[in-house]
Amino acid sequence: MPLVNMKDMLQHAYDHGYAVGAFDLVSLDFLEGILAAAERARAPVILSLAESHYEYFDFELMMPAVEAAAKRASVPVAIHLDHGASLESAVRAIKFGCNGVMVDASHTNFGENTRITKSVVEAAHACGMPVEGELGYVPGVEGEDAERHPGEVAYTTLAEARAYVERTRVDFLAVSIGTVHGHMKGKPKLDYQRLKQINEALAIPLVIHGGTGLSDDQFRRLITNGVAKINYYTALADVAGASVRANAKANRSNSYTGLMKNVREAISAEVECRMRLWGSAGRAAEVLTRCRPWMPVEHLIIYNVEGVDETRVEMMMAEGRRVLGAIPGVREVVTGKAVQENAKYRYTWLVRFCHPAVIDSYHEHPDHVAFADKMFRPLAGERISIDFNIVETVFSVQNHHNIAGGERR
Ligand SMILES: [Zn+2]
């Protein structure tokens, strides 16, 4: 069950002077390649899904695979929404299984960025979830990155960083100190002095976007100055593309599977190399013992109704699934009826929360209060309710060797 609390994970990296890689994935080849690398390197890892990449995959289809892969991993994993554009996208990411979210309003002015970020932080913290904000602007300079992140680089200033973190309460801050998304023309020049000052003033884990193209030495200096999370995608997309081109050139096979052969391994090798450079390799065991596991909670009600016909009960259930299912931190609402006609209790609600913090925020949420008062309690008579932690047996079948090998093709 190696999904871990991402705030603990990055705090551990920050305290111990290394950085965790946050690798954006756009397909199952990326997902498997990244995790196989983490297993070989015994490294904590962040599986990252960027909202700007949603056109490459169906987020709601991808997330169950990401979650299943994280759960069967033997190294600590966090699942992160990268560059979330709005409060709605953050809430949706939480619903589908992310346990950390980034809100990116860095293209707006300071006041607007602060306002949007604060709204996401309030919702996410009520779900027990950390938030990454971005201040300053990291542009893209080539191809798709230029279209997705238009404009000029804007450096993060110390005064704004202080005010932004104080007002929004973000847990991690992405800073702009000279990197760009995508490829950079020439050698990037990084403003370490600025980074050092921000780190000393804030003392929270800092994040770098646009890691592709930096030298080993540049990475080391970033980490020395408080960078605990490095976003990395472009180089992975490049090695994957190179692998496809090599297959095409070798003309072994023109089929899809032939062209995609070894893509996963190429991604995996690049990821492993970064984990070793950034110091996260070999930290898995420590992180697993020091960081809180990320465990869902379920809220169960079994109940009876008095003097109401089935149609009304079913309407109430449908309304409950719709209203309660939209509350931040609720992953799923399952309604049911007893199989046996003569069961002592006839109906059930099962509400899955992403984190124990949601027990309180859910019960206080105005939509829940209104539904409970107006629709549920007037119908439901006798009832029992319980919030429970999922207990997972140590005997569950988990074949780590399959993943660790990463070479099943
Ligand atoms: Zn980014």
PDB file of C-alpha atoms in Angstrom, residues 17-253:
ATOM      1  CA  GLY A  17      18.752  17.355   0.936  1.00  0.00           C
ATOM      2  CA  TYR A  18      17.497  15.424  -2.045  1.00  0.00           C
ATOM      3  CA  ALA A  19      14.725  15.893  -4.626  1.00  0.00           C
ATOM      4  CA  VAL A  20      11.875  13.613  -5.664  1.00  0.00           C
ATOM      5  CA  GLY A  21      11.173  13.402  -9.390  1.00  0.00           C
ATOM      6  CA  ALA A  22       7.655  14.264 -10.547  1.00  0.00           C
ATOM      7  CA  PHE A  23       7.373  12.606 -13.922  1.00  0.00           C
ATOM      8  CA  ASP A  24       4.472  13.507 -16.177  1.00  0.00           C
ATOM      9  CA  LEU A  25       2.933  10.468 -17.775  1.00  0.00           C
ATOM     10  CA  VAL A  26       0.910  10.418 -20.983  1.00  0.00           C
ATOM     11  CA  SER A  27       0.481   6.670 -21.519  1.00  0.00           C
ATOM     12  CA  LEU A  28       0.821   3.301 -19.814  1.00  0.00           C
ATOM     13  CA  ASP A  29       4.353   3.011 -21.233  1.00  0.00           C
ATOM     14  CA  PHE A  30       5.282   6.075 -19.186  1.00  0.00           C
ATOM     15  CA  LEU A  31       3.479   4.796 -16.096  1.00  0.00           C
ATOM     16  CA  GLU A  32       5.167   1.392 -16.183  1.00  0.00           C
ATOM     17  CA  GLY A  33       8.554   2.762 -17.166  1.00  0.00           C
ATOM     18  CA  ILE A  34       8.584   5.347 -14.367  1.00  0.00           C
ATOM     19  CA  LEU A  35       7.555   2.845 -11.697  1.00  0.00           C
ATOM     20  CA  ALA A  36       9.996   0.180 -12.892  1.00  0.00           C
ATOM     21  CA  ALA A  37      12.768   2.777 -12.526  1.00  0.00           C
ATOM     22  CA  ALA A  38      11.606   3.684  -9.017  1.00  0.00           C
ATOM     23  CA  GLU A  39      11.636   0.003  -8.050  1.00  0.00           C
ATOM     24  CA  ARG A  40      15.167  -0.512  -9.379  1.00  0.00           C
ATOM     25  CA  ALA A  41      16.441   2.662  -7.734  1.00  0.00           C
ATOM     26  CA  ARG A  42      14.436   2.092  -4.504  1.00  0.00           C
ATOM     27  CA  ALA A  43      13.271   5.693  -4.851  1.00  0.00           C
ATOM     28  CA  PRO A  44      10.142   7.564  -3.785  1.00  0.00           C
ATOM     29  CA  VAL A  45       8.388   8.895  -6.868  1.00  0.00           C
ATOM     30  CA  ILE A  46       5.620  11.269  -7.894  1.00  0.00           C
ATOM     31  CA  LEU A  47       3.373  10.185 -10.748  1.00  0.00           C
ATOM     32  CA  SER A  48       2.250  13.404 -12.301  1.00  0.00           C
ATOM     33  CA  LEU A  49      -0.657  14.104 -14.655  1.00  0.00           C
ATOM     34  CA  ALA A  50      -0.681  17.476 -16.363  1.00  0.00           C
ATOM     35  CA  GLU A  51      -4.010  19.020 -17.234  1.00  0.00           C
ATOM     36  CA  SER A  52      -2.480  20.361 -20.460  1.00  0.00           C
ATOM     37  CA  HIS A  53      -1.881  16.738 -21.529  1.00  0.00           C
ATOM     38  CA  TYR A  54      -5.490  15.636 -21.162  1.00  0.00           C
ATOM     39  CA  GLU A  55      -5.862  15.608 -24.931  1.00  0.00           C
ATOM     40  CA  TYR A  56      -3.387  12.694 -25.072  1.00  0.00           C
ATOM     41  CA  PHE A  57      -5.320  10.413 -22.737  1.00  0.00           C
ATOM     42  CA  ASP A  58      -8.638  10.110 -20.954  1.00  0.00           C
ATOM     43  CA  PHE A  59      -7.937  11.260 -17.388  1.00  0.00           C
ATOM     44  CA  GLU A  60     -10.816   9.272 -15.898  1.00  0.00           C
ATOM     45  CA  LEU A  61      -9.650   6.093 -17.618  1.00  0.00           C
ATOM     46  CA  MET A  62      -6.001   6.644 -16.815  1.00  0.00           C
ATOM     47  CA  MET A  63      -6.424   7.300 -13.096  1.00  0.00           C
ATOM     48  CA  PRO A  64      -7.584   3.802 -12.088  1.00  0.00           C
ATOM     49  CA  ALA A  65      -4.466   2.403 -13.789  1.00  0.00           C
ATOM     50  CA  VAL A  66      -2.237   4.950 -12.046  1.00  0.00           C
ATOM     51  CA  GLU A  67      -3.790   4.146  -8.690  1.00  0.00           C
ATOM     52  CA  ALA A  68      -3.540   0.385  -9.208  1.00  0.00           C
ATOM     53  CA  ALA A  69       0.112   0.730 -10.213  1.00  0.00           C
ATOM     54  CA  ALA A  70       0.845   2.900  -7.170  1.00  0.00           C
ATOM     55  CA  LYS A  71      -0.829   0.446  -4.812  1.00  0.00           C
ATOM     56  CA  ARG A  72       1.115  -2.563  -6.018  1.00  0.00           C
ATOM     57  CA  ALA A  73       4.443  -0.717  -5.980  1.00  0.00           C
ATOM     58  CA  SER A  74       6.873  -1.497  -3.168  1.00  0.00           C
ATOM     59  CA  VAL A  75       8.325   2.040  -3.172  1.00  0.00           C
ATOM     60  CA  PRO A  76       6.497   5.143  -1.879  1.00  0.00           C
ATOM     61  CA  VAL A  77       4.345   6.845  -4.495  1.00  0.00           C
ATOM     62  CA  ALA A  78       2.294  10.043  -4.668  1.00  0.00           C
ATOM     63  CA  ILE A  79      -0.128  10.969  -7.450  1.00  0.00           C
ATOM     64  CA  HIS A  80      -0.141  14.613  -8.422  1.00  0.00           C
ATOM     65  CA  LEU A  81      -2.197  16.904 -10.612  1.00  0.00           C
ATOM     66  CA  ASP A  82       0.298  19.035 -12.547  1.00  0.00           C
ATOM     67  CA  HIS A  83      -0.672  22.547 -13.708  1.00  0.00           C
ATOM     68  CA  GLY A  84      -4.303  22.359 -12.583  1.00  0.00           C
ATOM     69  CA  ALA A  85      -6.102  25.272 -14.197  1.00  0.00           C
ATOM     70  CA  SER A  86      -8.970  25.819 -11.756  1.00  0.00           C
ATOM     71  CA  LEU A  87     -10.648  24.858  -8.503  1.00  0.00           C
ATOM     72  CA  GLU A  88     -12.938  22.534 -10.487  1.00  0.00           C
ATOM     73  CA  SER A  89     -10.030  20.649 -12.020  1.00  0.00           C
ATOM     74  CA  ALA A  90      -8.394  20.269  -8.595  1.00  0.00           C
ATOM     75  CA  VAL A  91     -11.604  18.858  -7.093  1.00  0.00           C
ATOM     76  CA  ARG A  92     -11.974  16.465 -10.028  1.00  0.00           C
ATOM     77  CA  ALA A  93      -8.365  15.297  -9.686  1.00  0.00           C
ATOM     78  CA  ILE A  94      -8.942  14.592  -5.990  1.00  0.00           C
ATOM     79  CA  LYS A  95     -12.102  12.664  -6.803  1.00  0.00           C
ATOM     80  CA  PHE A  96     -10.249  10.450  -9.254  1.00  0.00           C
ATOM     81  CA  GLY A  97      -7.352   9.645  -6.952  1.00  0.00           C
ATOM     82  CA  CYS A  98      -4.685  12.372  -6.891  1.00  0.00           C
ATOM     83  CA  ASN A  99      -3.227  12.965  -3.424  1.00  0.00           C
ATOM     84  CA  GLY A 100      -1.520  16.245  -4.224  1.00  0.00           C
ATOM     85  CA  VAL A 101      -2.559  19.062  -6.545  1.00  0.00           C
ATOM     86  CA  MET A 102      -0.851  21.947  -8.254  1.00  0.00           C
ATOM     87  CA  VAL A 103      -2.776  25.056  -9.053  1.00  0.00           C
ATOM     88  CA  ASP A 104      -1.220  27.154 -11.774  1.00  0.00           C
ATOM     89  CA  ALA A 105      -2.553  30.668 -12.030  1.00  0.00           C
ATOM     90  CA  SER A 106       0.934  32.043 -12.571  1.00  0.00           C
ATOM     91  CA  HIS A 107      -0.063  33.653 -15.878  1.00  0.00           C
ATOM     92  CA  THR A 108      -2.457  35.987 -14.003  1.00  0.00           C
ATOM     93  CA  ASN A 109      -1.471  38.968 -11.877  1.00  0.00           C
ATOM     94  CA  PHE A 110      -0.384  38.579  -8.269  1.00  0.00           C
ATOM     95  CA  GLY A 111      -3.793  39.344  -6.752  1.00  0.00           C
ATOM     96  CA  GLU A 112      -5.634  36.956  -9.025  1.00  0.00           C
ATOM     97  CA  ASN A 113      -3.031  34.217  -8.606  1.00  0.00           C
ATOM     98  CA  THR A 114      -3.326  34.566  -4.819  1.00  0.00           C
ATOM     99  CA  ARG A 115      -7.123  34.465  -4.919  1.00  0.00           C
ATOM    100  CA  ILE A 116      -7.374  31.367  -7.157  1.00  0.00           C
ATOM    101  CA  THR A 117      -4.609  29.542  -5.282  1.00  0.00           C
ATOM    102  CA  LYS A 118      -6.216  30.278  -1.918  1.00  0.00           C
ATOM    103  CA  SER A 119      -9.534  28.789  -3.038  1.00  0.00           C
ATOM    104  CA  VAL A 120      -7.786  25.587  -4.139  1.00  0.00           C
ATOM    105  CA  VAL A 121      -5.749  25.391  -0.916  1.00  0.00           C
ATOM    106  CA  GLU A 122      -8.889  25.693   1.219  1.00  0.00           C
ATOM    107  CA  ALA A 123     -10.663  22.910  -0.678  1.00  0.00           C
ATOM    108  CA  ALA A 124      -7.600  20.652  -0.845  1.00  0.00           C
ATOM    109  CA  HIS A 125      -6.610  21.080   2.805  1.00  0.00           C
ATOM    110  CA  ALA A 126     -10.165  20.147   3.804  1.00  0.00           C
ATOM    111  CA  CYS A 127      -9.409  16.890   1.949  1.00  0.00           C
ATOM    112  CA  GLY A 128      -6.100  16.392   3.784  1.00  0.00           C
ATOM    113  CA  MET A 129      -4.217  17.173   0.608  1.00  0.00           C
ATOM    114  CA  PRO A 130      -1.159  19.392   0.017  1.00  0.00           C
ATOM    115  CA  VAL A 131      -1.032  22.044  -2.713  1.00  0.00           C
ATOM    116  CA  GLU A 132       1.751  23.319  -4.929  1.00  0.00           C
ATOM    117  CA  GLY A 133       1.445  26.899  -6.119  1.00  0.00           C
ATOM    118  CA  GLU A 134       3.502  28.726  -8.696  1.00  0.00           C
ATOM    119  CA  LEU A 135       4.744  32.264  -8.577  1.00  0.00           C
ATOM    120  CA  GLY A 136       6.655  33.955 -11.334  1.00  0.00           C
ATOM    121  CA  TYR A 137       6.301  32.458 -14.768  1.00  0.00           C
ATOM    122  CA  VAL A 138       8.082  29.535 -16.417  1.00  0.00           C
ATOM    123  CA  PRO A 139       7.411  29.843 -20.157  1.00  0.00           C
ATOM    124  CA  GLY A 140       7.711  27.231 -22.870  1.00  0.00           C
ATOM    125  CA  VAL A 141      10.106  27.929 -25.697  1.00  0.00           C
ATOM    126  CA  GLU A 142       9.614  25.315 -28.347  1.00  0.00           C
ATOM    127  CA  GLY A 143       6.878  23.354 -30.100  1.00  0.00           C
ATOM    128  CA  GLU A 144       3.943  22.388 -27.916  1.00  0.00           C
ATOM    129  CA  ASP A 145       5.451  23.967 -24.843  1.00  0.00           C
ATOM    130  CA  ALA A 146       5.470  27.402 -26.422  1.00  0.00           C
ATOM    131  CA  GLU A 147       1.767  27.089 -27.250  1.00  0.00           C
ATOM    132  CA  ARG A 148       0.881  25.796 -23.811  1.00  0.00           C
ATOM    133  CA  HIS A 149       2.971  28.235 -21.830  1.00  0.00           C
ATOM    134  CA  PRO A 150       3.188  31.401 -23.933  1.00  0.00           C
ATOM    135  CA  GLY A 151       4.974  34.573 -22.876  1.00  0.00           C
ATOM    136  CA  GLU A 152       8.224  35.737 -21.364  1.00  0.00           C
ATOM    137  CA  VAL A 153       9.984  34.386 -18.307  1.00  0.00           C
ATOM    138  CA  ALA A 154       9.059  36.277 -15.127  1.00  0.00           C
ATOM    139  CA  TYR A 155      11.316  35.633 -12.138  1.00  0.00           C
ATOM    140  CA  THR A 156       9.811  34.959  -8.727  1.00  0.00           C
ATOM    141  CA  THR A 157      10.554  37.865  -6.399  1.00  0.00           C
ATOM    142  CA  LEU A 158      11.306  37.379  -2.725  1.00  0.00           C
ATOM    143  CA  ALA A 159       8.700  39.862  -1.488  1.00  0.00           C
ATOM    144  CA  GLU A 160       5.934  38.318  -3.575  1.00  0.00           C
ATOM    145  CA  ALA A 161       6.945  34.785  -2.599  1.00  0.00           C
ATOM    146  CA  ARG A 162       6.632  35.695   1.082  1.00  0.00           C
ATOM    147  CA  ALA A 163       3.243  37.341   0.660  1.00  0.00           C
ATOM    148  CA  TYR A 164       1.917  34.606  -1.623  1.00  0.00           C
ATOM    149  CA  VAL A 165       2.804  31.727   0.718  1.00  0.00           C
ATOM    150  CA  GLU A 166       1.538  33.610   3.754  1.00  0.00           C
ATOM    151  CA  ARG A 167      -1.815  34.443   2.144  1.00  0.00           C
ATOM    152  CA  THR A 168      -2.482  31.185   0.313  1.00  0.00           C
ATOM    153  CA  ARG A 169      -0.895  28.668   2.762  1.00  0.00           C
ATOM    154  CA  VAL A 170       0.470  26.581  -0.123  1.00  0.00           C
ATOM    155  CA  ASP A 171       2.612  23.646   0.979  1.00  0.00           C
ATOM    156  CA  PHE A 172       5.144  23.758  -1.857  1.00  0.00           C
ATOM    157  CA  LEU A 173       6.165  26.576  -4.154  1.00  0.00           C
ATOM    158  CA  ALA A 174       7.210  26.318  -7.792  1.00  0.00           C
ATOM    159  CA  VAL A 175       9.642  29.120  -8.473  1.00  0.00           C
ATOM    160  CA  SER A 176      10.800  30.740 -11.662  1.00  0.00           C
ATOM    161  CA  ILE A 177      14.548  31.328 -11.593  1.00  0.00           C
ATOM    162  CA  GLY A 178      15.527  30.817 -15.231  1.00  0.00           C
ATOM    163  CA  THR A 179      14.297  27.390 -16.358  1.00  0.00           C
ATOM    164  CA  VAL A 180      11.766  26.965 -19.167  1.00  0.00           C
ATOM    165  CA  HIS A 181       9.299  24.255 -20.146  1.00  0.00           C
ATOM    166  CA  GLY A 182      10.542  22.199 -23.079  1.00  0.00           C
ATOM    167  CA  HIS A 183      13.891  22.712 -24.766  1.00  0.00           C
ATOM    168  CA  MET A 184      16.048  25.724 -24.193  1.00  0.00           C
ATOM    169  CA  LYS A 185      18.192  27.338 -26.811  1.00  0.00           C
ATOM    170  CA  GLY A 186      21.663  27.616 -25.341  1.00  0.00           C
ATOM    171  CA  LYS A 187      22.685  26.949 -21.770  1.00  0.00           C
ATOM    172  CA  PRO A 188      20.144  27.966 -19.128  1.00  0.00           C
ATOM    173  CA  LYS A 189      21.385  30.516 -16.605  1.00  0.00           C
ATOM    174  CA  LEU A 190      19.898  30.020 -13.180  1.00  0.00           C
ATOM    175  CA  ASP A 191      19.587  32.644 -10.480  1.00  0.00           C
ATOM    176  CA  TYR A 192      20.847  30.715  -7.441  1.00  0.00           C
ATOM    177  CA  GLN A 193      21.066  33.821  -5.292  1.00  0.00           C
ATOM    178  CA  ARG A 194      17.358  34.430  -5.751  1.00  0.00           C
ATOM    179  CA  LEU A 195      16.586  30.782  -5.008  1.00  0.00           C
ATOM    180  CA  LYS A 196      18.722  30.844  -1.859  1.00  0.00           C
ATOM    181  CA  GLN A 197      16.945  33.920  -0.523  1.00  0.00           C
ATOM    182  CA  ILE A 198      13.503  32.473  -1.231  1.00  0.00           C
ATOM    183  CA  ASN A 199      14.462  29.216   0.451  1.00  0.00           C
ATOM    184  CA  GLU A 200      15.803  30.961   3.544  1.00  0.00           C
ATOM    185  CA  ALA A 201      12.717  33.138   3.837  1.00  0.00           C
ATOM    186  CA  LEU A 202      10.080  30.438   3.267  1.00  0.00           C
ATOM    187  CA  ALA A 203      11.662  27.196   4.517  1.00  0.00           C
ATOM    188  CA  ILE A 204       9.178  25.046   2.555  1.00  0.00           C
ATOM    189  CA  PRO A 205       9.926  22.517  -0.205  1.00  0.00           C
ATOM    190  CA  LEU A 206      10.539  24.327  -3.499  1.00  0.00           C
ATOM    191  CA  VAL A 207       9.744  22.990  -6.944  1.00  0.00           C
ATOM    192  CA  ILE A 208      11.448  23.405 -10.300  1.00  0.00           C
ATOM    193  CA  HIS A 209       9.571  23.082 -13.585  1.00  0.00           C
ATOM    194  CA  GLY A 210      11.447  22.721 -16.842  1.00  0.00           C
ATOM    195  CA  GLY A 211      14.175  20.368 -15.602  1.00  0.00           C
ATOM    196  CA  THR A 212      15.095  19.103 -19.073  1.00  0.00           C
ATOM    197  CA  GLY A 213      18.447  20.323 -20.315  1.00  0.00           C
ATOM    198  CA  LEU A 214      19.990  21.273 -16.966  1.00  0.00           C
ATOM    199  CA  SER A 215      23.463  19.959 -16.161  1.00  0.00           C
ATOM    200  CA  ASP A 216      24.211  17.584 -13.293  1.00  0.00           C
ATOM    201  CA  ASP A 217      25.882  20.414 -11.448  1.00  0.00           C
ATOM    202  CA  GLN A 218      22.894  22.726 -11.926  1.00  0.00           C
ATOM    203  CA  PHE A 219      20.592  20.098 -10.467  1.00  0.00           C
ATOM    204  CA  ARG A 220      22.865  19.673  -7.453  1.00  0.00           C
ATOM    205  CA  ARG A 221      22.915  23.399  -6.777  1.00  0.00           C
ATOM    206  CA  LEU A 222      19.130  23.620  -7.068  1.00  0.00           C
ATOM    207  CA  ILE A 223      18.711  20.825  -4.527  1.00  0.00           C
ATOM    208  CA  THR A 224      21.231  22.421  -2.146  1.00  0.00           C
ATOM    209  CA  ASN A 225      19.039  25.512  -2.207  1.00  0.00           C
ATOM    210  CA  GLY A 226      15.747  23.927  -1.208  1.00  0.00           C
ATOM    211  CA  VAL A 227      14.411  22.264  -4.354  1.00  0.00           C
ATOM    212  CA  ALA A 228      12.723  19.039  -3.206  1.00  0.00           C
ATOM    213  CA  LYS A 229      10.589  18.288  -6.280  1.00  0.00           C
ATOM    214  CA  ILE A 230      11.713  18.378  -9.892  1.00  0.00           C
ATOM    215  CA  ASN A 231       9.190  18.215 -12.724  1.00  0.00           C
ATOM    216  CA  TYR A 232      10.487  16.232 -15.626  1.00  0.00           C
ATOM    217  CA  TYR A 233       8.733  15.408 -18.856  1.00  0.00           C
ATOM    218  CA  THR A 234      10.314  16.743 -22.047  1.00  0.00           C
ATOM    219  CA  ALA A 235      13.365  14.467 -21.892  1.00  0.00           C
ATOM    220  CA  LEU A 236      11.101  11.444 -21.360  1.00  0.00           C
ATOM    221  CA  ALA A 237       9.001  12.379 -24.387  1.00  0.00           C
ATOM    222  CA  ASP A 238      12.254  12.788 -26.348  1.00  0.00           C
ATOM    223  CA  VAL A 239      13.718   9.383 -25.507  1.00  0.00           C
ATOM    224  CA  ALA A 240      10.338   7.764 -26.214  1.00  0.00           C
ATOM    225  CA  GLY A 241      10.199   9.503 -29.600  1.00  0.00           C
ATOM    226  CA  ALA A 242      13.792   8.539 -30.391  1.00  0.00           C
ATOM    227  CA  SER A 243      12.992   4.945 -29.610  1.00  0.00           C
ATOM    228  CA  VAL A 244      10.034   4.957 -32.022  1.00  0.00           C
ATOM    229  CA  ARG A 245      12.192   6.534 -34.738  1.00  0.00           C
ATOM    230  CA  ALA A 246      14.923   3.949 -34.215  1.00  0.00           C
ATOM    231  CA  ASN A 247      12.380   1.155 -34.578  1.00  0.00           C
ATOM    232  CA  ALA A 248      11.031   2.727 -37.773  1.00  0.00           C
ATOM    233  CA  LYS A 249      14.517   3.170 -39.190  1.00  0.00           C
ATOM    234  CA  ALA A 250      15.573  -0.361 -38.368  1.00  0.00           C
ATOM    235  CA  ASN A 251      12.449  -1.355 -40.297  1.00  0.00           C
ATOM    236  CA  ARG A 252      11.943  -4.425 -38.156  1.00  0.00           C
ATOM    237  CA  SER A 253       8.234  -3.913 -38.015  1.00  0.00           C
TER     238      SER A 253
END
